[in-house]
mmCIF file with all atom_site columns, C-alpha atoms in Angstrom:
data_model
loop_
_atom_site.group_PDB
_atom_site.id
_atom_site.type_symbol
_atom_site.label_atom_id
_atom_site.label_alt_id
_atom_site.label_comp_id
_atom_site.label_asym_id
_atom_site.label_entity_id
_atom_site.label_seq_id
_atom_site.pdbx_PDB_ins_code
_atom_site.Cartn_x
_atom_site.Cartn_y
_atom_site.Cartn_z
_atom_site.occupancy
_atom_site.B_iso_or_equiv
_atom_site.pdbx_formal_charge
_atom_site.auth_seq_id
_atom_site.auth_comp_id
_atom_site.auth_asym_id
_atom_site.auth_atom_id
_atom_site.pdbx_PDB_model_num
ATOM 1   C CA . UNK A 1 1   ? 2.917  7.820   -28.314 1.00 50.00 ? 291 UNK A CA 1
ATOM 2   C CA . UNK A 1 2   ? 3.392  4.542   -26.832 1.00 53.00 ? 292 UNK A CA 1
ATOM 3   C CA . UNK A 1 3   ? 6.275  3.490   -24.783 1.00 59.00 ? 293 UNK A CA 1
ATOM 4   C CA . UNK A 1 4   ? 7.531  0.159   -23.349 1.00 60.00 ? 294 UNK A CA 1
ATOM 5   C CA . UNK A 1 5   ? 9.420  -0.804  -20.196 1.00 59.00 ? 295 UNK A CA 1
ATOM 6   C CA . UNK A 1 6   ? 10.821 -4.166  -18.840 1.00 61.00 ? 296 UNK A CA 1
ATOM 7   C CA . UNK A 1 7   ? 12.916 -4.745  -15.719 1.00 62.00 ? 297 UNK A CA 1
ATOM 8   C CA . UNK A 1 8   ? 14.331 -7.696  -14.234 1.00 62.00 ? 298 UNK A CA 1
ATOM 9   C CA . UNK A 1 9   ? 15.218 -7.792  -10.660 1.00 59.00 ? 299 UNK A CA 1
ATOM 10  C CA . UNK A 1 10  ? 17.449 -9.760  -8.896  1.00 56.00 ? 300 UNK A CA 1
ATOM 11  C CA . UNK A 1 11  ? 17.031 -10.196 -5.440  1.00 57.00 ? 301 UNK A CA 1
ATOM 12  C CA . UNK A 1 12  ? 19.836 -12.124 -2.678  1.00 48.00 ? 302 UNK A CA 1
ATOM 13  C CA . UNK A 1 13  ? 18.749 -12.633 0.773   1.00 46.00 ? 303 UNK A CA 1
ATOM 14  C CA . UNK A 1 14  ? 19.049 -14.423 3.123   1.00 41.00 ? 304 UNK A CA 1
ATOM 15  C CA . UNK A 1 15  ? 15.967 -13.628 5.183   1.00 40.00 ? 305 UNK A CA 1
ATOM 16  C CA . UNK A 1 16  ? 13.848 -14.958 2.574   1.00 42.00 ? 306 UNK A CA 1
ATOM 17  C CA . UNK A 1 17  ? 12.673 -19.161 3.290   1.00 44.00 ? 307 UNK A CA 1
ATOM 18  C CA . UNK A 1 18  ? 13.817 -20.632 0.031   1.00 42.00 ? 308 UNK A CA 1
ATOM 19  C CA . UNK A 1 19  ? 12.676 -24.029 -0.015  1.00 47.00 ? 309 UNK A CA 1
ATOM 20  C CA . UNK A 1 20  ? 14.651 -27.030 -1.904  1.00 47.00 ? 310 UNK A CA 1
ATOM 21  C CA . UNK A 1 21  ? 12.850 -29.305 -3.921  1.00 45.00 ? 311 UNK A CA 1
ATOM 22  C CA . UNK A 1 22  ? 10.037 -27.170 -4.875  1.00 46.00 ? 312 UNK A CA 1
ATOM 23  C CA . UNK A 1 23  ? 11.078 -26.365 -8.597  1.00 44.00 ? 313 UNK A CA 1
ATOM 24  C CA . UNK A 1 24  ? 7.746  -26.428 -11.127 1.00 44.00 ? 314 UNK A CA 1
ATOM 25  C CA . UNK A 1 25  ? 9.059  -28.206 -14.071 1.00 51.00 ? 315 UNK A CA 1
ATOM 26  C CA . UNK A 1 26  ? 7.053  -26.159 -16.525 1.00 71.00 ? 316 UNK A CA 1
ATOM 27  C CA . UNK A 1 27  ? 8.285  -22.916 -15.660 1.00 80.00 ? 317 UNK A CA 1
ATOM 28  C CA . UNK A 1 28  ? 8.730  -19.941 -18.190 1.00 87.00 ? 318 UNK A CA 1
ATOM 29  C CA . UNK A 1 29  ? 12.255 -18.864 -17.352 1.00 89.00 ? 319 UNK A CA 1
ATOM 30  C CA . UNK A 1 30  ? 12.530 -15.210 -17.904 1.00 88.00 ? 320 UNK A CA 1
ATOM 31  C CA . UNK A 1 31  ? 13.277 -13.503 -21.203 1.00 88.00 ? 321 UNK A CA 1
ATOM 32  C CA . UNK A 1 32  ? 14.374 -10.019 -21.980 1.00 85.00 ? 322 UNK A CA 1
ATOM 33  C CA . UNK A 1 33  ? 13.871 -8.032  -24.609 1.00 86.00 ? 323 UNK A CA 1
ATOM 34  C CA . UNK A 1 34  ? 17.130 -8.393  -26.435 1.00 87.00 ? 324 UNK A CA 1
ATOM 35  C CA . UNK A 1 35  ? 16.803 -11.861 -26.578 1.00 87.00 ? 325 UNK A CA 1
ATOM 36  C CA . UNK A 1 36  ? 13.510 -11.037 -28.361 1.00 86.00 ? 326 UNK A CA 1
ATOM 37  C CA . UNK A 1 37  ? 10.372 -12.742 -27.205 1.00 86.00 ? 327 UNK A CA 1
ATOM 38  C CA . UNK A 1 38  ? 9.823  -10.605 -23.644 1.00 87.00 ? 328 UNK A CA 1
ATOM 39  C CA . UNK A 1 39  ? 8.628  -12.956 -20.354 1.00 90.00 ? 329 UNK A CA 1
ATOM 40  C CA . UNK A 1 40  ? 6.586  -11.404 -18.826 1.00 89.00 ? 330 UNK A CA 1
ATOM 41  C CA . UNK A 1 41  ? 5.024  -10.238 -22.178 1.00 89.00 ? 331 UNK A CA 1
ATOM 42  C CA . UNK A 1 42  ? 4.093  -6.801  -22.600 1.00 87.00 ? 332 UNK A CA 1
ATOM 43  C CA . UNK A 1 43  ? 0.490  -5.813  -21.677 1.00 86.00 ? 333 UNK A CA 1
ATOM 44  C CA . UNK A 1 44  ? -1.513 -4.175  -24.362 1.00 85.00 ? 334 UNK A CA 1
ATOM 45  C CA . UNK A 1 45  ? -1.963 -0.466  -23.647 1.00 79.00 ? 335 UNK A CA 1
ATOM 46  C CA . UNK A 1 46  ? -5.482 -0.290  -21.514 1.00 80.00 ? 336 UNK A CA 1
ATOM 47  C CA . UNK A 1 47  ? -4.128 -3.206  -19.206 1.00 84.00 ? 337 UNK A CA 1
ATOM 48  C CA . UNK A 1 48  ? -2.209 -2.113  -15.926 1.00 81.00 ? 338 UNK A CA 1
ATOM 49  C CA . UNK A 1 49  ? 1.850  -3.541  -15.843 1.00 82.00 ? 339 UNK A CA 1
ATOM 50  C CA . UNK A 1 50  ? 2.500  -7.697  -15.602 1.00 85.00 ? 340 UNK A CA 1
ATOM 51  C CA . UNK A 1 51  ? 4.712  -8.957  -12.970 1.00 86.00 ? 341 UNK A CA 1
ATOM 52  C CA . UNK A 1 52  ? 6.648  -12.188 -12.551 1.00 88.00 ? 342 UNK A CA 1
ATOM 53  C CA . UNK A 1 53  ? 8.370  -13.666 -9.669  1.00 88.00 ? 343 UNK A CA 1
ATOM 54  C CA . UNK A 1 54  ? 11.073 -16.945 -9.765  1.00 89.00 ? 344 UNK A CA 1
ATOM 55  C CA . UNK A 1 55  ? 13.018 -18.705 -7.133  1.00 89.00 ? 345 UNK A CA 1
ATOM 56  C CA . UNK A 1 56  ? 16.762 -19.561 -8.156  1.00 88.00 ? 346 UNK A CA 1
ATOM 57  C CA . UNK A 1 57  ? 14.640 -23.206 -7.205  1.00 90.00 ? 347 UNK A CA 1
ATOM 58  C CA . UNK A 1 58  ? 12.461 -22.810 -9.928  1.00 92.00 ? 348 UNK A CA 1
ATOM 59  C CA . UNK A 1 59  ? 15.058 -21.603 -12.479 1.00 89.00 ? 349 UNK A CA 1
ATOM 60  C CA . UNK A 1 60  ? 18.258 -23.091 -11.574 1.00 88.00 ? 350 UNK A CA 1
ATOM 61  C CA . UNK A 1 61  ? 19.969 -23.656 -14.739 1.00 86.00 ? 351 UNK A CA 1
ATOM 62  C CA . UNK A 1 62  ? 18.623 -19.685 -16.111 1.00 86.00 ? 352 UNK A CA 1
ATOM 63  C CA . UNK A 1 63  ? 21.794 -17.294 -16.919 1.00 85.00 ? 353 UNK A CA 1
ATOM 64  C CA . UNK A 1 64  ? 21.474 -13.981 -18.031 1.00 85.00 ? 354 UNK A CA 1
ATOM 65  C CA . UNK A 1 65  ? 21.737 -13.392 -21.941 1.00 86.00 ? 355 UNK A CA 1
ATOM 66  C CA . UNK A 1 66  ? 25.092 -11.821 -23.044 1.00 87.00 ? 356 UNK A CA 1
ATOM 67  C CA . UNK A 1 67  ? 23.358 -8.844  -24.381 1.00 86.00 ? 357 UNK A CA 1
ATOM 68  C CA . UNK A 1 68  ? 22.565 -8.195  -20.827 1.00 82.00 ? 358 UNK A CA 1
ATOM 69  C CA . UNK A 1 69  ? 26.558 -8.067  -20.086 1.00 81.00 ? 359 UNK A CA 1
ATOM 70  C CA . UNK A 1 70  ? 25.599 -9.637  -16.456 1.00 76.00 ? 360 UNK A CA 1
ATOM 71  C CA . UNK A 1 71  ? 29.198 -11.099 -15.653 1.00 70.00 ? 361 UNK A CA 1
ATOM 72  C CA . UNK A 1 72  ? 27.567 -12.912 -12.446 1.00 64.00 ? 362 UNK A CA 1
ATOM 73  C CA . UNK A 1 73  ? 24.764 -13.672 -11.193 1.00 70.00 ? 363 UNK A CA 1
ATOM 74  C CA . UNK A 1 74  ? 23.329 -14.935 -7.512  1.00 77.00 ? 364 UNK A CA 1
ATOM 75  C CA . UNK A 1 75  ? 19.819 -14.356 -6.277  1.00 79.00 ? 365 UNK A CA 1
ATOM 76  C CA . UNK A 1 76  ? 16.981 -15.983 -4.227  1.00 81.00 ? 366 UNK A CA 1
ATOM 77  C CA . UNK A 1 77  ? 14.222 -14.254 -5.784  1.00 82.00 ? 367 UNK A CA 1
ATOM 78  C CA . UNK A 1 78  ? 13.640 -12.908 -9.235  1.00 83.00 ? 368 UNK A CA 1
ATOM 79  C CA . UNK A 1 79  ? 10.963 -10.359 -9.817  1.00 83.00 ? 369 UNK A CA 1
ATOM 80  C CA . UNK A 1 80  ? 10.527 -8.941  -13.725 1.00 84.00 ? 370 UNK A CA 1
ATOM 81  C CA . UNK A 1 81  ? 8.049  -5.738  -14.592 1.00 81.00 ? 371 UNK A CA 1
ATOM 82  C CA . UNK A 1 82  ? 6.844  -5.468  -18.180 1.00 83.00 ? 372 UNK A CA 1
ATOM 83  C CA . UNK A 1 83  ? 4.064  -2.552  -19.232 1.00 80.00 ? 373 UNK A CA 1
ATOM 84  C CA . UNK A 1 84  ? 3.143  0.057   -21.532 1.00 77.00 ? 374 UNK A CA 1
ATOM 85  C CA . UNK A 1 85  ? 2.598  4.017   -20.904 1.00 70.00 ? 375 UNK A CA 1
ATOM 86  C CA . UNK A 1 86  ? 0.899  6.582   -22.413 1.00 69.00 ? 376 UNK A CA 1
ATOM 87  C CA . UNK A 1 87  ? 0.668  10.194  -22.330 1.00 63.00 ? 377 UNK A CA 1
ATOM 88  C CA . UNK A 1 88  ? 3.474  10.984  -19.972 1.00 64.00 ? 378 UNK A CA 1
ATOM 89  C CA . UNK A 1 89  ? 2.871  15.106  -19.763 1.00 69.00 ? 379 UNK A CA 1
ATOM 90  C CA . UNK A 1 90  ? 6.778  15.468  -18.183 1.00 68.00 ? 380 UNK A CA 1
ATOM 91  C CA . UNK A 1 91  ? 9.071  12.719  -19.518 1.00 67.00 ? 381 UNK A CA 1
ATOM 92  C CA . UNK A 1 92  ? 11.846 13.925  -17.774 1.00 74.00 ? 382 UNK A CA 1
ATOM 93  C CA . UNK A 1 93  ? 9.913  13.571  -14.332 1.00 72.00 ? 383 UNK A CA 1
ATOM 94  C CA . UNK A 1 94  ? 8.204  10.214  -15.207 1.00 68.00 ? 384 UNK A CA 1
ATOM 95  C CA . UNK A 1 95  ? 11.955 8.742   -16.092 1.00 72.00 ? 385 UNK A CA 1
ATOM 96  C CA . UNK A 1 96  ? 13.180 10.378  -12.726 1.00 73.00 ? 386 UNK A CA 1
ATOM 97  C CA . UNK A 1 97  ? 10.765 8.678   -10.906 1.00 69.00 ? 387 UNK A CA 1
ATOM 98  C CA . UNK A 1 98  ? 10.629 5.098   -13.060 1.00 67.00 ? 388 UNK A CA 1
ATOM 99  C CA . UNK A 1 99  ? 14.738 4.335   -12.497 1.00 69.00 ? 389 UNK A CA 1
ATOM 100 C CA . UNK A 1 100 ? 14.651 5.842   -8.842  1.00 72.00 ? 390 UNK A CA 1
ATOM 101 C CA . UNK A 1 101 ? 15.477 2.438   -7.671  1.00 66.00 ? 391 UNK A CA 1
ATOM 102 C CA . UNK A 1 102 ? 18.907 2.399   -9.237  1.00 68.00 ? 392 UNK A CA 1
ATOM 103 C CA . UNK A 1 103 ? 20.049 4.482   -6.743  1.00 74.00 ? 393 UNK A CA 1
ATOM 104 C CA . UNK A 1 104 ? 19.989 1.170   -4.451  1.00 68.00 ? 394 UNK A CA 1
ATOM 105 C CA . UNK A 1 105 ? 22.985 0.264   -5.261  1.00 70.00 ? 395 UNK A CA 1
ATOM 106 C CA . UNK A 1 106 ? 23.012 -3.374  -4.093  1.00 71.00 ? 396 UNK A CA 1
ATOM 107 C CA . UNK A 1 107 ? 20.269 -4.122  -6.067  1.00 65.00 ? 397 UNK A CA 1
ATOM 108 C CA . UNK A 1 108 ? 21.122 -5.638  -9.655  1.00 64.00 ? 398 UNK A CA 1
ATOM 109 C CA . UNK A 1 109 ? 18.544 -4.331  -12.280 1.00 63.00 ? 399 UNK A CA 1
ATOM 110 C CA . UNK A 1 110 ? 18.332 -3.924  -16.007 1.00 59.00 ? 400 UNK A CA 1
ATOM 111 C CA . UNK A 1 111 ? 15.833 -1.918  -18.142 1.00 57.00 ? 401 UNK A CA 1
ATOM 112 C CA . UNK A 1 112 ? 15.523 -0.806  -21.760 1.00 48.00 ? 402 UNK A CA 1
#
């Protein structure tokens, strides 16, 4: 059985140097999977979990999809996780551990 997880972070802080003017022009801006093509894609099953990371400077115009239901959205720092698992022995204690982070409630996330 193969599985598939993507989540999009989205990071505000103000501790973090952001620096104007720095934008790359040919950036891939982040895509989800219920927009259907996934950025970062998904890894094929013997390759470890792909990570990407985008300044609001590097994606200024990027809004979330509506099938997110993100009403607003600030952040300096982007950071999406896409991968594949196999052979999870205790699903229930795998899940546990994979959406532990939501209990930072601060921190906007959103996973499928």
């Amino acid at each position: 059985m193969h599985k598939t997880f993507f989540v999009l972070f989205l990071v505000s802080t103000s501790i973090l140097p952001i620096k104007p003017g720095h934008a790359q022009s040919l950036v891939q801006e982040p895509r989800v999977p219920c927009t259907g093509k996934v950025i970062p894609a998904y890894p094929s099953t013997d390759q470890t979990f792909a990570t990407r990371v985008w300044t609001r400077d590097q994606i200024p115009s990027w809004v979330p999809p509506a099938c997110m239901d993100w009403n607003t959205l600030t952040f300096d720092f982007m950071l999406a996780i896409s991968g594949r698992f196999t052979n999870v022995d205790n699903v229930a204690d795998f899940a546990r551990r994979v959406v532990s982070f939501s209990t930072l409630t601060k921190m906007r996330y959103w996973s499928v």
